[in-house]
Amino acid sequence: MKLAKIIMSLSIMTLCIGCSKVEDEKTFTVGFDASYPPYGYMNEQGEYIGFDLELAQLVCDSLGYELIKQPIDWASKDMELNSGNIDCIWNGFSITPDRLDKYAWSEAYVDNLQVIVVPKNSSITELKDLEGKNVVVQAASAAYEALVSDELKDLTGSFADLSENPDYNTAFMNMDAGAADAIAIDIGVAVYQLASRDNEYRILEEHFQSEKYGIGFRVGDEALRDEIDAELMKLVEDGTYYELGEKYGIDINMLCLGK
């Protein structure tokens, strides 16, 4: 009887030790769009890489967190964050007026412009030339939010159609098929896409919105936000932040931390 109790006690102790070990593990789950190069995407080897994901990995390495890269449907990003499936949205996430109070924002770390991409042989050269044209944009993106805002209602109202696509690969496919005349897109993503598509397209010189990227945390998670921010500044100070920008083809003038 005593032996049985001892064995039972040891079993419980073992289970508790196991539970404690699990509780001590620190993870940091980043929600990102897996088709948003150069910030987050899948390479030919099937690995998730990108400027934002590499920054996140370095921050986690320094803090002792295990980084979990969680690809998400961009249109469902708020549900993923608020349900606790992810700890933050870190993937070319624009800080816009409508989003200011919805998230605990990090420091802005990239300057961004919203631009229009058209085929190289298109007659569209200015924003006014979009009148009567079919424009596509990624669903739930900052570009879409800008185009349906009151500030740009005259521009958007001149379009024949503004439609949302799940991602920019689909948007380019639609433009190639003639179903769209132009794509509204972030400048960094546009530059990457054009370089990877043999420069068959061009970016209009005139942009329709300027903004900044930040990391969006749940409201109430300011302590975690501050912890991540502090580590990001260390990467700025030692030059790693700029080296990664160069590695992923991001214009150094767009890197706004440390300015």
Coordinates of C-alpha atoms in Angstrom, one line a residue, residues 22-210:
V22 CA 5.7 23.7 -20.5
E23 CA 4.7 26.8 -18.6
D24 CA 8.3 28.1 -18.6
E25 CA 8.5 27.8 -22.4
K26 CA 8.2 31.3 -24.0
T27 CA 6.7 31.6 -27.4
F28 CA 6.0 34.6 -29.6
T29 CA 3.5 34.0 -32.4
V30 CA 3.7 36.4 -35.4
G31 CA 0.7 36.6 -37.7
F32 CA 1.7 37.4 -41.3
D33 CA 0.6 37.3 -44.9
A34 CA 2.7 34.5 -46.5
S35 CA 2.4 36.2 -50.0
Y36 CA 3.7 39.6 -49.1
P37 CA 7.3 39.9 -50.2
P38 CA 9.7 41.3 -49.2
Y39 CA 8.2 41.5 -45.7
G40 CA 6.9 37.9 -45.3
Y41 CA 6.6 35.1 -47.9
M42 CA 7.5 31.5 -48.7
N43 CA 10.8 30.9 -50.6
E44 CA 11.4 28.1 -53.1
Q45 CA 12.5 25.8 -50.3
G46 CA 9.2 26.1 -48.6
E47 CA 10.5 28.3 -45.8
Y48 CA 8.9 31.4 -44.5
I49 CA 11.3 34.3 -44.8
G50 CA 11.2 38.1 -45.2
F51 CA 12.4 41.4 -43.7
D52 CA 9.8 41.3 -40.9
L53 CA 10.1 37.7 -40.1
E54 CA 13.9 37.9 -39.9
L55 CA 13.6 40.9 -37.6
A56 CA 11.2 38.9 -35.4
Q57 CA 13.6 36.0 -35.3
L58 CA 16.4 38.1 -34.1
V59 CA 14.3 39.8 -31.5
C60 CA 13.1 36.3 -30.2
D61 CA 16.7 35.0 -30.2
S62 CA 17.7 37.9 -28.0
L63 CA 14.7 37.6 -25.6
G64 CA 14.8 33.8 -25.4
Y65 CA 11.4 33.3 -27.1
E66 CA 10.6 30.6 -29.6
L67 CA 9.3 32.3 -32.7
I68 CA 6.2 30.8 -34.2
K69 CA 5.5 32.0 -37.7
Q70 CA 1.8 31.8 -38.3
P71 CA 0.5 32.6 -41.8
I72 CA -2.9 34.1 -41.8
D73 CA -5.7 35.2 -44.1
W74 CA -5.1 39.0 -44.1
A75 CA -8.8 39.7 -44.1
S76 CA -9.1 37.6 -40.8
K77 CA -6.2 39.3 -39.0
D78 CA -8.3 40.9 -36.3
M79 CA -10.0 37.7 -35.5
E80 CA -6.7 35.9 -35.2
L81 CA -5.3 38.5 -32.9
N82 CA -8.3 39.0 -30.7
S83 CA -8.8 35.2 -30.3
G84 CA -5.2 34.8 -29.0
N85 CA -4.1 32.7 -32.0
I86 CA -1.3 35.2 -32.6
D87 CA 0.5 37.7 -30.4
C88 CA 0.9 40.4 -33.0
I89 CA 0.4 41.3 -36.6
W90 CA 3.9 41.9 -38.1
N91 CA 3.9 42.0 -41.8
G92 CA 3.9 45.4 -43.6
F93 CA 1.0 46.5 -41.4
S94 CA 0.1 50.1 -42.0
I95 CA -0.6 52.5 -39.2
T96 CA -3.7 54.3 -40.4
P97 CA -6.1 56.7 -38.7
D98 CA -8.8 54.1 -38.6
R99 CA -6.5 51.6 -37.0
L100 CA -4.9 53.8 -34.3
D101 CA -7.1 52.8 -31.4
K102 CA -7.6 49.2 -32.4
Y103 CA -4.1 48.0 -31.6
A104 CA -1.2 48.7 -29.2
W105 CA 1.2 49.9 -31.9
S106 CA 5.0 49.5 -31.9
E107 CA 7.2 52.4 -33.0
A108 CA 6.8 52.9 -36.8
Y109 CA 9.8 51.2 -38.5
V110 CA 9.2 51.6 -42.3
D111 CA 7.9 54.6 -44.3
N112 CA 5.5 53.5 -47.0
L113 CA 3.6 54.9 -50.0
Q114 CA 0.5 53.5 -51.6
V115 CA 1.0 53.5 -55.4
I116 CA -0.5 52.3 -58.6
V117 CA 1.0 49.5 -60.8
V118 CA 0.1 49.2 -64.5
P119 CA 1.4 47.1 -67.4
K120 CA 4.4 48.7 -69.0
N121 CA 2.5 49.4 -72.3
S122 CA -0.6 50.9 -70.5
S123 CA -1.8 54.4 -71.4
I124 CA -2.3 55.2 -67.7
T125 CA 0.4 57.6 -66.6
E126 CA -1.4 59.7 -63.8
L127 CA -4.0 59.0 -61.2
K128 CA -6.6 60.9 -63.3
D129 CA -6.1 58.3 -66.0
L130 CA -7.8 55.7 -63.8
E131 CA -11.2 57.1 -64.7
G132 CA -13.3 54.4 -66.1
K133 CA -10.7 51.7 -65.3
N134 CA -10.9 48.5 -63.3
V135 CA -8.6 48.7 -60.2
V136 CA -7.8 45.7 -57.9
V137 CA -6.4 45.7 -54.4
Q138 CA -5.7 43.2 -51.7
A139 CA -8.7 42.6 -49.4
A140 CA -8.7 44.4 -46.1
S141 CA -5.4 46.2 -47.0
A142 CA -4.5 49.8 -46.1
A143 CA -4.7 50.5 -49.8
Y144 CA -8.3 49.4 -49.9
E145 CA -9.1 51.3 -46.7
A146 CA -7.6 54.5 -48.3
L147 CA -9.5 54.1 -51.5
V148 CA -12.9 53.8 -49.9
S149 CA -12.2 56.7 -47.5
D150 CA -13.9 60.1 -47.8
E151 CA -10.6 61.7 -48.6
L152 CA -10.2 59.7 -51.9
K153 CA -13.9 59.3 -52.8
D154 CA -13.5 61.5 -55.9
L155 CA -10.6 59.3 -57.2
T156 CA -12.3 56.0 -56.4
G157 CA -15.6 57.2 -57.7
S158 CA -14.1 57.7 -61.1
F159 CA -13.1 54.0 -61.4
A160 CA -15.3 51.7 -63.4
D161 CA -14.7 49.2 -60.6
L162 CA -12.7 48.6 -57.4
S163 CA -12.4 45.0 -56.4
E164 CA -10.7 43.1 -53.6
N165 CA -8.4 40.2 -54.3
P166 CA -7.2 37.8 -51.6
D167 CA -3.5 38.5 -52.4
Y168 CA -1.3 40.4 -54.9
N169 CA -0.4 37.3 -56.8
T170 CA -4.1 37.0 -57.7
A171 CA -4.2 40.7 -58.5
F172 CA -1.3 40.4 -61.0
M173 CA -3.0 37.3 -62.6
N174 CA -6.2 39.4 -63.1
M175 CA -4.2 42.2 -64.7
D176 CA -2.4 39.8 -66.9
A177 CA -5.7 38.3 -68.0
G178 CA -7.1 41.7 -68.8
A179 CA -9.7 41.6 -66.0
A180 CA -8.0 44.6 -64.3
D181 CA -6.3 47.7 -65.6
A182 CA -4.3 48.7 -62.5
I183 CA -3.3 47.5 -59.0
A184 CA -3.3 49.6 -55.9
I185 CA -0.3 48.4 -53.7
D186 CA 2.4 49.3 -51.2
I187 CA 5.5 50.7 -52.8
G188 CA 7.9 48.1 -51.2
V189 CA 5.8 45.2 -52.4
A190 CA 5.4 46.8 -55.8
V191 CA 9.2 47.2 -56.3
Y192 CA 9.7 43.5 -55.3
Q193 CA 6.9 42.3 -57.5
L194 CA 8.2 44.2 -60.5
A195 CA 11.8 42.9 -60.1
S196 CA 10.5 39.4 -59.8
R197 CA 8.3 39.7 -62.9
D198 CA 11.0 40.9 -65.4
N199 CA 9.8 44.5 -65.1
E200 CA 6.8 44.0 -67.3
Y201 CA 5.0 46.6 -65.3
R202 CA 5.6 50.1 -64.0
I203 CA 4.7 52.2 -61.0
L204 CA 3.0 55.6 -61.5
E205 CA 5.1 58.4 -60.1
E206 CA 2.1 59.9 -58.4
H207 CA 1.1 58.1 -55.2
F208 CA -2.3 58.3 -53.5
Q209 CA -1.3 57.9 -49.8
S210 CA 1.7 57.9 -47.5

